[in-house]
Each structure stands twice: as structure tokens, then as C-alpha cells.
Amino acid sequence: MSGALIPGIERILFTEEQIDARIREVAAEISQRYAGRTLTLIGVLKGSVFFLTALARHIEVPVKIDFLGISSFSNKSGSPGVVRIAKDLDESIEGEDVLLVEDIVDTGFTLRYLLQTLAGRTPNSLSVCTFLDRNSRRIVQVPVDFRCFEIPDRFVVGFGLDSNQLYRNLGYVAVMKHEKT
Ligand code: IMP
Ligand code: MG
């Protein structure tokens, strides 16, 4: 699905063209930062898949790609931020230059957990690139090295982001009519 509007969408936040242009800019920043090195991109399933592949195609240093699957849930007292790895990486990242690729950083709980876990595997370097950043909802402070777009405090879908597993394949990012957060 690319340009077609679907019911349930309030407005388009970023068009396919805007996304493509911004990804090229961020890929250029990354290429510059890692010049002369080999970069390992780690995507967090499933949301970051669309962004990771689009980004990787514009990065001009050699890249390796691996994926992590996570599940996040609330603990017994109802507080958010309990995360565990449901699918681990295929390869070791020891001594590698790692760029963790996220779809969106919201409260920061997921990213904090992933950074702690990956740092324990002694990569040479560990940085973060996120497609979307909703900084207004941050609860825990996490470092974000590269970001494509800052977004308002509204639930969004498209370009990998889902609502009940739907709409990941939209080419644009849109705000949903009914809030799901
Ligand atoms: P955090 O731990 O609160 O930063 O959670 C981030 C995760 O929540 C993301 O990786 C998404 O899977 C999900 N998420 C947060 N906001 C949205 C949204 O607006 N649309 C779809 N998924 C979202
Ligand atoms: Mg995610």
C-alpha cells in the first residue's frame, strides 16, 4: 500500500516523499559518522523493518544486518516498561560497531532495556537511530544519536508502525482518528 488513504486515519503526518528525503539525509549522516568502518544494523522486530531496509539502502559504508524480537508488557503492579527478548540476534556483536534501529522511541523503557542488554555484549560502539521520536512522553532518559522525525503526542501508524498489527505496510505515517494509547 502506498498512497491510498484508509478509513480510520485522521491525517497524514509524513508523506512517502518526505520520508524518503529525510531517510536519505540521515543515511548520509550515518555514512559520514562511520566512514571507513563496517556497521552492524540491529533492527527491532517488527516495527523497524521498513525503516531499516530503506535506511540501509542509502548507507554508504558496508553494513551487516541482524534482528531482535522483543515483547513488552506491564508488571503486576501495572507499571509499564517490562521488556524481554523473544528472538535473539543470530550473530555475536562483540567488537562490532552497532547501530540499533528503532521505529519509535516513546517512554524510553524499551530502548533502555535494549541498550543495557546489548552493551553487556561488549560491542566496539553502540548508537541509536530511530525513525520517530515522541520526546514529550519520555519517562526514562535514553541517548538517541540519529532521528528522522519528532512527532506530537498522538498514536501513529504506517511505515512499520502498527495498530493491532495492521497498517505497517502504509508508505506514509498517519495519525489515527481514535487514540489507541
Ligand atoms: P517505549 O518503550 O514506550 O519507548 O515503547 C516504544 C514501542 O511502543 C515502540 O517500539 C512501538 O512498538 C510502540 N509504540 C509507541 N508509540 C506508538 C505509536 O504511536 N504507534 C505504534 N506503536 C507505538
Ligand atoms: Mg518497536
Short mmCIF file of N, CA and C and ligand atoms in Angstrom, two decimals:
data_model
loop_
_atom_site.label_atom_id
_atom_site.label_comp_id
_atom_site.label_asym_id
_atom_site.label_seq_id
_atom_site.Cartn_x
_atom_site.Cartn_y
_atom_site.Cartn_z
N MET A 1 0.86 -1.20 0.00
CA MET A 1 0.00 0.00 0.00
C MET A 1 0.88 1.24 0.00
N SER A 2 0.62 2.15 -0.88
CA SER A 2 1.46 3.34 -0.80
C SER A 2 0.64 4.58 -0.52
N GLY A 3 0.02 5.13 -1.53
CA GLY A 3 -0.63 6.43 -1.34
C GLY A 3 -2.07 6.38 -0.86
N ALA A 4 -2.71 5.22 -0.95
CA ALA A 4 -4.15 5.17 -0.69
C ALA A 4 -4.48 5.48 0.77
N LEU A 5 -5.47 6.34 0.95
CA LEU A 5 -5.92 6.66 2.31
C LEU A 5 -6.84 5.56 2.80
N ILE A 6 -6.70 5.19 4.07
CA ILE A 6 -7.58 4.16 4.60
C ILE A 6 -8.50 4.77 5.65
N PRO A 7 -9.67 4.15 5.86
CA PRO A 7 -10.58 4.67 6.86
C PRO A 7 -9.93 4.58 8.24
N GLY A 8 -10.27 5.48 9.13
CA GLY A 8 -9.68 5.42 10.47
C GLY A 8 -8.50 6.36 10.62
N ILE A 9 -8.07 6.91 9.48
CA ILE A 9 -6.94 7.82 9.55
C ILE A 9 -7.41 9.27 9.57
N GLU A 10 -6.86 10.03 10.51
CA GLU A 10 -7.26 11.43 10.64
C GLU A 10 -6.50 12.31 9.65
N ARG A 11 -5.18 12.18 9.66
CA ARG A 11 -4.40 12.98 8.71
C ARG A 11 -3.02 12.35 8.52
N ILE A 12 -2.44 12.68 7.38
CA ILE A 12 -1.09 12.19 7.11
C ILE A 12 -0.09 13.14 7.75
N LEU A 13 0.84 12.55 8.48
CA LEU A 13 1.86 13.34 9.17
C LEU A 13 3.08 13.52 8.27
N PHE A 14 3.52 12.43 7.65
CA PHE A 14 4.66 12.47 6.73
C PHE A 14 4.32 11.65 5.50
N THR A 15 4.50 12.27 4.33
CA THR A 15 4.22 11.56 3.08
C THR A 15 5.40 10.65 2.73
N GLU A 16 5.14 9.78 1.77
CA GLU A 16 6.19 8.88 1.30
C GLU A 16 7.41 9.67 0.81
N GLU A 17 7.16 10.78 0.13
CA GLU A 17 8.24 11.61 -0.41
C GLU A 17 9.05 12.26 0.72
N GLN A 18 8.35 12.76 1.73
CA GLN A 18 9.05 13.38 2.87
C GLN A 18 9.89 12.35 3.61
N ILE A 19 9.34 11.15 3.77
CA ILE A 19 10.06 10.09 4.47
C ILE A 19 11.32 9.71 3.70
N ASP A 20 11.16 9.55 2.40
CA ASP A 20 12.31 9.16 1.57
C ASP A 20 13.42 10.21 1.64
N ALA A 21 13.03 11.48 1.54
CA ALA A 21 14.03 12.56 1.56
C ALA A 21 14.75 12.60 2.90
N ARG A 22 14.00 12.44 3.98
CA ARG A 22 14.62 12.52 5.32
C ARG A 22 15.52 11.31 5.59
N ILE A 23 15.10 10.14 5.12
CA ILE A 23 15.92 8.94 5.32
C ILE A 23 17.26 9.10 4.59
N ARG A 24 17.22 9.68 3.41
CA ARG A 24 18.48 9.91 2.68
C ARG A 24 19.42 10.82 3.46
N GLU A 25 18.84 11.86 4.10
CA GLU A 25 19.67 12.78 4.89
C GLU A 25 20.31 12.07 6.08
N VAL A 26 19.49 11.28 6.78
CA VAL A 26 20.00 10.59 7.97
C VAL A 26 21.03 9.53 7.56
N ALA A 27 20.78 8.85 6.45
CA ALA A 27 21.74 7.86 5.96
C ALA A 27 23.08 8.51 5.62
N ALA A 28 23.01 9.74 5.11
CA ALA A 28 24.25 10.47 4.79
C ALA A 28 25.01 10.80 6.07
N GLU A 29 24.29 11.22 7.11
CA GLU A 29 24.92 11.49 8.42
C GLU A 29 25.60 10.24 8.95
N ILE A 30 24.91 9.12 8.85
CA ILE A 30 25.43 7.85 9.35
C ILE A 30 26.67 7.44 8.55
N SER A 31 26.60 7.59 7.25
CA SER A 31 27.73 7.21 6.39
C SER A 31 28.97 8.01 6.75
N GLN A 32 28.75 9.29 7.06
CA GLN A 32 29.86 10.17 7.44
C GLN A 32 30.44 9.74 8.79
N ARG A 33 29.55 9.49 9.74
CA ARG A 33 29.97 9.12 11.10
C ARG A 33 30.78 7.82 11.10
N TYR A 34 30.41 6.87 10.25
CA TYR A 34 31.05 5.55 10.26
C TYR A 34 32.00 5.35 9.08
N ALA A 35 32.44 6.43 8.47
CA ALA A 35 33.33 6.33 7.30
C ALA A 35 34.52 5.43 7.62
N GLY A 36 34.82 4.51 6.71
CA GLY A 36 35.99 3.65 6.88
C GLY A 36 35.74 2.44 7.77
N ARG A 37 34.52 2.33 8.32
CA ARG A 37 34.21 1.19 9.21
C ARG A 37 33.09 0.34 8.62
N THR A 38 32.88 -0.80 9.24
CA THR A 38 31.75 -1.65 8.87
C THR A 38 30.72 -1.54 9.98
N LEU A 39 29.46 -1.38 9.60
CA LEU A 39 28.41 -1.09 10.57
C LEU A 39 27.45 -2.27 10.67
N THR A 40 27.10 -2.62 11.92
CA THR A 40 26.07 -3.64 12.12
C THR A 40 24.76 -2.97 12.51
N LEU A 41 23.76 -3.09 11.65
CA LEU A 41 22.44 -2.54 11.95
C LEU A 41 21.63 -3.61 12.66
N ILE A 42 21.08 -3.25 13.81
CA ILE A 42 20.21 -4.18 14.53
C ILE A 42 18.80 -3.62 14.55
N GLY A 43 17.89 -4.32 13.90
CA GLY A 43 16.50 -3.88 13.84
C GLY A 43 15.69 -4.56 14.93
N VAL A 44 14.75 -3.80 15.48
CA VAL A 44 13.86 -4.35 16.49
C VAL A 44 12.55 -4.73 15.79
N LEU A 45 12.26 -6.03 15.81
CA LEU A 45 11.07 -6.53 15.12
C LEU A 45 9.80 -6.10 15.86
N LYS A 46 8.69 -5.87 15.12
CA LYS A 46 8.66 -5.88 13.68
C LYS A 46 8.69 -4.46 13.13
N GLY A 47 8.43 -3.49 14.01
CA GLY A 47 8.19 -2.12 13.58
C GLY A 47 9.30 -1.48 12.77
N SER A 48 10.58 -1.86 13.05
CA SER A 48 11.67 -1.14 12.41
C SER A 48 12.06 -1.70 11.05
N VAL A 49 11.40 -2.78 10.61
CA VAL A 49 11.83 -3.46 9.38
C VAL A 49 11.77 -2.55 8.15
N PHE A 50 10.69 -1.82 8.02
CA PHE A 50 10.53 -0.96 6.83
C PHE A 50 11.58 0.16 6.85
N PHE A 51 11.76 0.76 8.01
CA PHE A 51 12.74 1.83 8.14
C PHE A 51 14.15 1.31 7.93
N LEU A 52 14.48 0.18 8.54
CA LEU A 52 15.84 -0.35 8.44
C LEU A 52 16.23 -0.63 6.99
N THR A 53 15.34 -1.25 6.25
CA THR A 53 15.70 -1.59 4.86
C THR A 53 15.83 -0.33 4.00
N ALA A 54 14.96 0.65 4.25
CA ALA A 54 15.04 1.90 3.48
C ALA A 54 16.34 2.64 3.81
N LEU A 55 16.67 2.66 5.09
CA LEU A 55 17.88 3.35 5.56
C LEU A 55 19.13 2.66 5.00
N ALA A 56 19.15 1.34 5.13
CA ALA A 56 20.34 0.57 4.74
C ALA A 56 20.70 0.80 3.28
N ARG A 57 19.69 0.98 2.44
CA ARG A 57 19.94 1.14 1.01
C ARG A 57 20.65 2.44 0.68
N HIS A 58 20.62 3.41 1.62
CA HIS A 58 21.28 4.69 1.37
C HIS A 58 22.55 4.88 2.19
N ILE A 59 22.92 3.88 2.99
CA ILE A 59 24.15 3.99 3.78
C ILE A 59 25.33 3.55 2.91
N GLU A 60 26.39 4.35 2.95
CA GLU A 60 27.49 4.11 2.01
C GLU A 60 28.71 3.47 2.62
N VAL A 61 28.56 2.86 3.80
CA VAL A 61 29.63 2.01 4.33
C VAL A 61 29.08 0.58 4.33
N PRO A 62 29.97 -0.44 4.38
CA PRO A 62 29.46 -1.82 4.38
C PRO A 62 28.61 -2.08 5.63
N VAL A 63 27.46 -2.70 5.46
CA VAL A 63 26.60 -2.99 6.61
C VAL A 63 26.29 -4.48 6.75
N LYS A 64 26.19 -4.90 8.01
CA LYS A 64 25.63 -6.21 8.35
C LYS A 64 24.27 -5.93 8.96
N ILE A 65 23.37 -6.90 8.87
CA ILE A 65 22.02 -6.71 9.40
C ILE A 65 21.63 -7.87 10.31
N ASP A 66 21.06 -7.55 11.45
CA ASP A 66 20.56 -8.60 12.35
C ASP A 66 19.29 -8.06 13.01
N PHE A 67 18.51 -8.96 13.59
CA PHE A 67 17.24 -8.54 14.19
C PHE A 67 17.05 -9.10 15.60
N LEU A 68 16.36 -8.32 16.40
CA LEU A 68 15.96 -8.72 17.75
C LEU A 68 14.45 -8.69 17.81
N GLY A 69 13.86 -9.67 18.46
CA GLY A 69 12.42 -9.62 18.72
C GLY A 69 12.20 -9.42 20.20
N ILE A 70 11.29 -8.54 20.55
CA ILE A 70 11.04 -8.29 21.98
C ILE A 70 9.55 -8.39 22.29
N SER A 71 9.25 -8.66 23.54
CA SER A 71 7.86 -8.47 23.97
C SER A 71 7.90 -7.58 25.20
N SER A 72 6.98 -6.64 25.23
CA SER A 72 6.92 -5.75 26.39
C SER A 72 5.54 -5.87 27.00
N PHE A 73 5.49 -5.77 28.28
CA PHE A 73 4.21 -5.92 29.00
C PHE A 73 4.31 -5.17 30.31
N SER A 74 3.17 -4.98 30.97
CA SER A 74 3.15 -4.33 32.27
C SER A 74 3.41 -5.37 33.35
N ASN A 75 4.06 -4.98 34.43
CA ASN A 75 4.26 -5.94 35.52
C ASN A 75 3.02 -5.99 36.42
N LYS A 76 3.09 -6.75 37.50
CA LYS A 76 1.90 -6.99 38.32
C LYS A 76 1.29 -5.71 38.87
N SER A 77 2.15 -4.76 39.21
CA SER A 77 1.60 -3.52 39.75
C SER A 77 1.11 -2.59 38.64
N GLY A 78 1.20 -3.05 37.41
CA GLY A 78 0.64 -2.29 36.30
C GLY A 78 1.59 -1.27 35.69
N SER A 79 2.83 -1.22 36.22
CA SER A 79 3.72 -0.23 35.63
C SER A 79 4.32 -0.75 34.33
N PRO A 80 4.49 0.12 33.34
CA PRO A 80 4.97 -0.31 32.04
C PRO A 80 6.47 -0.56 32.06
N GLY A 81 6.98 -0.99 30.97
CA GLY A 81 8.43 -0.99 30.83
C GLY A 81 9.10 -2.31 31.11
N VAL A 82 8.32 -3.39 31.27
CA VAL A 82 8.94 -4.70 31.42
C VAL A 82 9.13 -5.28 30.02
N VAL A 83 10.40 -5.49 29.67
CA VAL A 83 10.71 -5.91 28.31
C VAL A 83 11.53 -7.20 28.38
N ARG A 84 11.31 -8.12 27.46
CA ARG A 84 12.22 -9.27 27.38
C ARG A 84 12.48 -9.61 25.92
N ILE A 85 13.61 -10.30 25.70
CA ILE A 85 13.97 -10.68 24.33
C ILE A 85 13.23 -11.97 23.95
N ALA A 86 12.45 -11.90 22.89
CA ALA A 86 11.70 -13.07 22.42
C ALA A 86 12.45 -13.77 21.28
N LYS A 87 13.25 -13.02 20.54
CA LYS A 87 14.09 -13.60 19.48
C LYS A 87 15.43 -12.91 19.55
N ASP A 88 16.47 -13.67 19.81
CA ASP A 88 17.79 -13.05 19.98
C ASP A 88 18.50 -12.86 18.63
N LEU A 89 19.59 -12.12 18.66
CA LEU A 89 20.42 -11.91 17.47
C LEU A 89 20.96 -13.26 16.98
N ASP A 90 21.24 -13.32 15.69
CA ASP A 90 21.86 -14.55 15.14
C ASP A 90 23.37 -14.56 15.38
N GLU A 91 23.97 -13.35 15.38
CA GLU A 91 25.43 -13.26 15.45
C GLU A 91 25.89 -12.53 16.70
N SER A 92 27.13 -12.76 17.09
CA SER A 92 27.74 -12.02 18.19
C SER A 92 28.01 -10.58 17.72
N ILE A 93 27.90 -9.63 18.64
CA ILE A 93 28.23 -8.24 18.29
C ILE A 93 29.50 -7.78 18.99
N GLU A 94 30.22 -8.70 19.62
CA GLU A 94 31.45 -8.34 20.32
C GLU A 94 32.42 -7.67 19.35
N GLY A 95 32.89 -6.48 19.72
CA GLY A 95 33.86 -5.75 18.90
C GLY A 95 33.27 -5.06 17.67
N GLU A 96 31.96 -5.15 17.48
CA GLU A 96 31.33 -4.56 16.30
C GLU A 96 30.88 -3.12 16.57
N ASP A 97 30.79 -2.33 15.51
CA ASP A 97 30.16 -1.02 15.60
C ASP A 97 28.68 -1.22 15.33
N VAL A 98 27.87 -1.03 16.37
CA VAL A 98 26.45 -1.39 16.31
C VAL A 98 25.57 -0.15 16.28
N LEU A 99 24.61 -0.15 15.37
CA LEU A 99 23.60 0.90 15.34
C LEU A 99 22.24 0.22 15.53
N LEU A 100 21.64 0.49 16.67
CA LEU A 100 20.32 -0.06 16.98
C LEU A 100 19.27 0.78 16.27
N VAL A 101 18.42 0.13 15.47
CA VAL A 101 17.45 0.85 14.65
C VAL A 101 16.04 0.61 15.18
N GLU A 102 15.38 1.69 15.60
CA GLU A 102 14.05 1.60 16.21
C GLU A 102 13.01 2.29 15.33
N ASP A 103 11.76 1.85 15.46
CA ASP A 103 10.66 2.53 14.77
C ASP A 103 10.30 3.83 15.49
N ILE A 104 10.16 3.73 16.83
CA ILE A 104 9.77 4.91 17.60
C ILE A 104 10.29 4.79 19.02
N VAL A 105 10.76 5.89 19.56
CA VAL A 105 11.12 5.94 20.98
C VAL A 105 10.05 6.79 21.67
N ASP A 106 9.36 6.15 22.61
CA ASP A 106 8.23 6.79 23.27
C ASP A 106 8.60 7.04 24.74
N THR A 107 8.24 6.14 25.65
CA THR A 107 8.62 6.34 27.06
C THR A 107 10.12 6.15 27.26
N GLY A 108 10.74 5.34 26.39
CA GLY A 108 12.17 5.06 26.50
C GLY A 108 12.48 3.74 27.21
N PHE A 109 11.45 3.09 27.77
CA PHE A 109 11.68 1.84 28.51
C PHE A 109 12.29 0.76 27.62
N THR A 110 11.74 0.60 26.43
CA THR A 110 12.22 -0.45 25.52
C THR A 110 13.68 -0.21 25.17
N LEU A 111 13.97 1.03 24.80
CA LEU A 111 15.32 1.36 24.38
C LEU A 111 16.32 1.21 25.53
N ARG A 112 15.94 1.62 26.73
CA ARG A 112 16.85 1.48 27.87
C ARG A 112 17.20 0.01 28.09
N TYR A 113 16.20 -0.84 28.04
CA TYR A 113 16.44 -2.28 28.23
C TYR A 113 17.37 -2.82 27.13
N LEU A 114 17.08 -2.45 25.89
CA LEU A 114 17.88 -2.98 24.77
C LEU A 114 19.33 -2.49 24.86
N LEU A 115 19.52 -1.22 25.22
CA LEU A 115 20.88 -0.69 25.31
C LEU A 115 21.66 -1.37 26.42
N GLN A 116 21.00 -1.61 27.55
CA GLN A 116 21.69 -2.31 28.65
C GLN A 116 22.08 -3.72 28.22
N THR A 117 21.15 -4.41 27.58
CA THR A 117 21.40 -5.79 27.16
C THR A 117 22.53 -5.86 26.13
N LEU A 118 22.47 -4.99 25.13
CA LEU A 118 23.48 -5.03 24.07
C LEU A 118 24.84 -4.56 24.56
N ALA A 119 24.85 -3.58 25.44
CA ALA A 119 26.13 -3.07 25.96
C ALA A 119 26.88 -4.18 26.70
N GLY A 120 26.13 -5.09 27.33
CA GLY A 120 26.73 -6.20 28.06
C GLY A 120 27.47 -7.18 27.15
N ARG A 121 27.25 -7.06 25.86
CA ARG A 121 27.91 -7.97 24.90
C ARG A 121 29.17 -7.34 24.30
N THR A 122 29.63 -6.27 24.89
CA THR A 122 30.86 -5.56 24.53
C THR A 122 31.08 -5.29 23.04
N PRO A 123 30.12 -4.57 22.43
CA PRO A 123 30.38 -4.09 21.07
C PRO A 123 31.47 -3.02 21.12
N ASN A 124 32.10 -2.71 19.99
CA ASN A 124 33.10 -1.63 19.96
C ASN A 124 32.42 -0.29 20.20
N SER A 125 31.21 -0.12 19.60
CA SER A 125 30.42 1.08 19.84
C SER A 125 28.95 0.71 19.70
N LEU A 126 28.11 1.52 20.35
CA LEU A 126 26.67 1.23 20.34
C LEU A 126 25.92 2.56 20.26
N SER A 127 25.22 2.77 19.16
CA SER A 127 24.46 4.01 18.98
C SER A 127 23.03 3.67 18.59
N VAL A 128 22.19 4.71 18.55
CA VAL A 128 20.76 4.51 18.31
C VAL A 128 20.29 5.40 17.16
N CYS A 129 19.52 4.80 16.25
CA CYS A 129 18.86 5.57 15.19
C CYS A 129 17.39 5.24 15.25
N THR A 130 16.55 6.25 15.42
CA THR A 130 15.10 6.00 15.44
C THR A 130 14.41 6.74 14.30
N PHE A 131 13.38 6.09 13.77
CA PHE A 131 12.59 6.71 12.71
C PHE A 131 11.77 7.86 13.32
N LEU A 132 11.04 7.57 14.39
CA LEU A 132 10.21 8.59 15.05
C LEU A 132 10.63 8.76 16.50
N ASP A 133 10.49 9.97 17.00
CA ASP A 133 10.82 10.28 18.39
C ASP A 133 9.65 11.06 18.98
N ARG A 134 9.05 10.51 20.05
CA ARG A 134 7.99 11.25 20.73
C ARG A 134 8.53 11.66 22.09
N ASN A 135 9.37 12.66 22.05
CA ASN A 135 10.13 13.08 23.23
C ASN A 135 9.24 13.57 24.37
N SER A 136 8.05 14.08 24.01
CA SER A 136 7.14 14.62 25.04
C SER A 136 6.65 13.55 26.01
N ARG A 137 6.77 12.28 25.65
CA ARG A 137 6.29 11.20 26.54
C ARG A 137 7.42 10.44 27.23
N ARG A 138 8.63 10.95 27.11
CA ARG A 138 9.77 10.22 27.67
C ARG A 138 9.67 10.12 29.19
N ILE A 139 9.86 8.92 29.72
CA ILE A 139 9.90 8.70 31.17
C ILE A 139 11.33 8.43 31.62
N VAL A 140 12.05 7.59 30.85
CA VAL A 140 13.46 7.37 31.19
C VAL A 140 14.33 7.98 30.09
N GLN A 141 15.40 8.63 30.53
CA GLN A 141 16.27 9.31 29.57
C GLN A 141 17.16 8.30 28.85
N VAL A 142 17.13 8.34 27.53
CA VAL A 142 17.93 7.43 26.72
C VAL A 142 18.61 8.22 25.61
N PRO A 143 19.81 7.81 25.22
CA PRO A 143 20.52 8.55 24.17
C PRO A 143 19.98 8.19 22.78
N VAL A 144 19.64 9.21 21.99
CA VAL A 144 19.22 8.97 20.60
C VAL A 144 20.21 9.72 19.72
N ASP A 145 21.00 8.97 18.95
CA ASP A 145 22.06 9.58 18.15
C ASP A 145 21.58 10.13 16.81
N PHE A 146 20.65 9.39 16.20
CA PHE A 146 20.10 9.82 14.90
C PHE A 146 18.58 9.67 14.94
N ARG A 147 17.87 10.70 14.46
CA ARG A 147 16.40 10.58 14.41
C ARG A 147 15.92 11.19 13.11
N CYS A 148 14.86 10.58 12.55
CA CYS A 148 14.29 11.17 11.34
C CYS A 148 13.30 12.26 11.68
N PHE A 149 12.31 11.94 12.52
CA PHE A 149 11.26 12.92 12.80
C PHE A 149 10.86 12.94 14.28
N GLU A 150 10.62 14.13 14.80
CA GLU A 150 10.00 14.32 16.11
C GLU A 150 8.49 14.36 15.85
N ILE A 151 7.69 13.67 16.69
CA ILE A 151 6.24 13.67 16.44
C ILE A 151 5.45 14.14 17.66
N PRO A 152 4.23 14.62 17.43
CA PRO A 152 3.38 15.07 18.55
C PRO A 152 2.85 13.88 19.35
N ASP A 153 2.19 14.17 20.46
CA ASP A 153 1.69 13.12 21.35
C ASP A 153 0.38 12.54 20.82
N ARG A 154 0.46 11.85 19.70
CA ARG A 154 -0.69 11.18 19.09
C ARG A 154 -0.24 9.81 18.60
N PHE A 155 -1.16 8.84 18.60
CA PHE A 155 -0.83 7.50 18.13
C PHE A 155 -0.72 7.51 16.61
N VAL A 156 0.36 6.94 16.09
CA VAL A 156 0.57 6.96 14.64
C VAL A 156 0.73 5.55 14.08
N VAL A 157 0.43 5.42 12.80
CA VAL A 157 0.61 4.14 12.10
C VAL A 157 1.30 4.38 10.77
N GLY A 158 1.81 3.29 10.18
CA GLY A 158 2.40 3.34 8.85
C GLY A 158 3.91 3.26 8.88
N PHE A 159 4.47 2.89 7.74
CA PHE A 159 5.92 2.74 7.58
C PHE A 159 6.51 1.88 8.70
N GLY A 160 5.82 0.80 9.00
CA GLY A 160 6.28 -0.15 10.02
C GLY A 160 5.48 -0.11 11.31
N LEU A 161 4.89 1.05 11.61
CA LEU A 161 4.15 1.16 12.88
C LEU A 161 2.73 0.64 12.73
N ASP A 162 2.30 -0.10 13.75
CA ASP A 162 1.01 -0.80 13.64
C ASP A 162 -0.01 -0.32 14.65
N SER A 163 -1.26 -0.69 14.35
CA SER A 163 -2.33 -0.62 15.33
C SER A 163 -2.94 -2.02 15.32
N ASN A 164 -2.78 -2.77 16.39
CA ASN A 164 -3.20 -4.17 16.42
C ASN A 164 -2.67 -4.96 15.22
N GLN A 165 -1.41 -4.76 14.91
CA GLN A 165 -0.68 -5.45 13.84
C GLN A 165 -1.05 -4.98 12.44
N LEU A 166 -1.99 -4.05 12.30
CA LEU A 166 -2.37 -3.57 10.97
C LEU A 166 -1.67 -2.27 10.63
N TYR A 167 -1.65 -1.96 9.33
CA TYR A 167 -1.18 -0.68 8.77
C TYR A 167 0.33 -0.53 8.69
N ARG A 168 1.08 -1.58 9.01
CA ARG A 168 2.53 -1.45 8.91
C ARG A 168 2.97 -1.13 7.48
N ASN A 169 2.20 -1.63 6.49
CA ASN A 169 2.62 -1.51 5.09
C ASN A 169 2.19 -0.21 4.42
N LEU A 170 1.67 0.75 5.17
CA LEU A 170 1.40 2.06 4.57
C LEU A 170 2.72 2.73 4.24
N GLY A 171 2.78 3.42 3.10
CA GLY A 171 4.01 4.10 2.70
C GLY A 171 4.22 5.41 3.45
N TYR A 172 3.14 5.91 4.07
CA TYR A 172 3.21 7.19 4.80
C TYR A 172 3.01 6.93 6.30
N VAL A 173 3.20 7.98 7.10
CA VAL A 173 2.90 7.90 8.54
C VAL A 173 1.67 8.77 8.79
N ALA A 174 0.69 8.20 9.50
CA ALA A 174 -0.55 8.93 9.72
C ALA A 174 -0.99 8.87 11.18
N VAL A 175 -1.78 9.87 11.56
CA VAL A 175 -2.38 9.92 12.89
C VAL A 175 -3.73 9.21 12.81
N MET A 176 -3.99 8.32 13.76
CA MET A 176 -5.26 7.60 13.78
C MET A 176 -6.36 8.48 14.36
N LYS A 177 -7.59 8.27 13.89
CA LYS A 177 -8.74 9.03 14.41
C LYS A 177 -9.01 8.72 15.87
N HIS A 178 -8.99 7.42 16.19
CA HIS A 178 -9.27 7.05 17.57
C HIS A 178 -7.96 6.69 18.26
N GLU A 179 -7.67 7.37 19.32
CA GLU A 179 -6.41 7.16 20.01
C GLU A 179 -6.36 5.77 20.60
N LYS A 180 -5.19 5.11 20.47
CA LYS A 180 -5.05 3.75 20.98
C LYS A 180 -4.07 3.67 22.13
N THR A 181 -3.52 4.80 22.51
CA THR A 181 -2.51 4.76 23.58
C THR A 181 -3.15 4.73 24.95
P1 IMP B 1 8.62 2.73 24.66
O1 IMP B 1 9.22 1.62 25.45
O2 IMP B 1 7.46 3.38 25.36
O3 IMP B 1 9.60 3.74 24.15
O4 IMP B 1 7.90 1.96 23.50
C1 IMP B 1 8.16 2.06 22.21
C2 IMP B 1 7.36 0.99 21.49
O5 IMP B 1 5.94 1.18 21.64
C3 IMP B 1 7.64 1.10 20.03
O6 IMP B 1 8.74 0.31 19.65
C4 IMP B 1 6.32 0.70 19.40
O7 IMP B 1 6.31 -0.71 19.21
C5 IMP B 1 5.27 1.07 20.40
N1 IMP B 1 4.63 2.38 20.07
C6 IMP B 1 4.77 3.52 20.78
N2 IMP B 1 4.05 4.53 20.20
C7 IMP B 1 3.46 4.01 19.10
C8 IMP B 1 2.59 4.58 18.08
O8 IMP B 1 2.22 5.77 18.06
N3 IMP B 1 2.19 3.71 17.10
C9 IMP B 1 2.56 2.40 17.07
N4 IMP B 1 3.38 1.84 18.00
C10 IMP B 1 3.82 2.64 19.02
MG MG B 2 9.25 -1.15 18.50
#
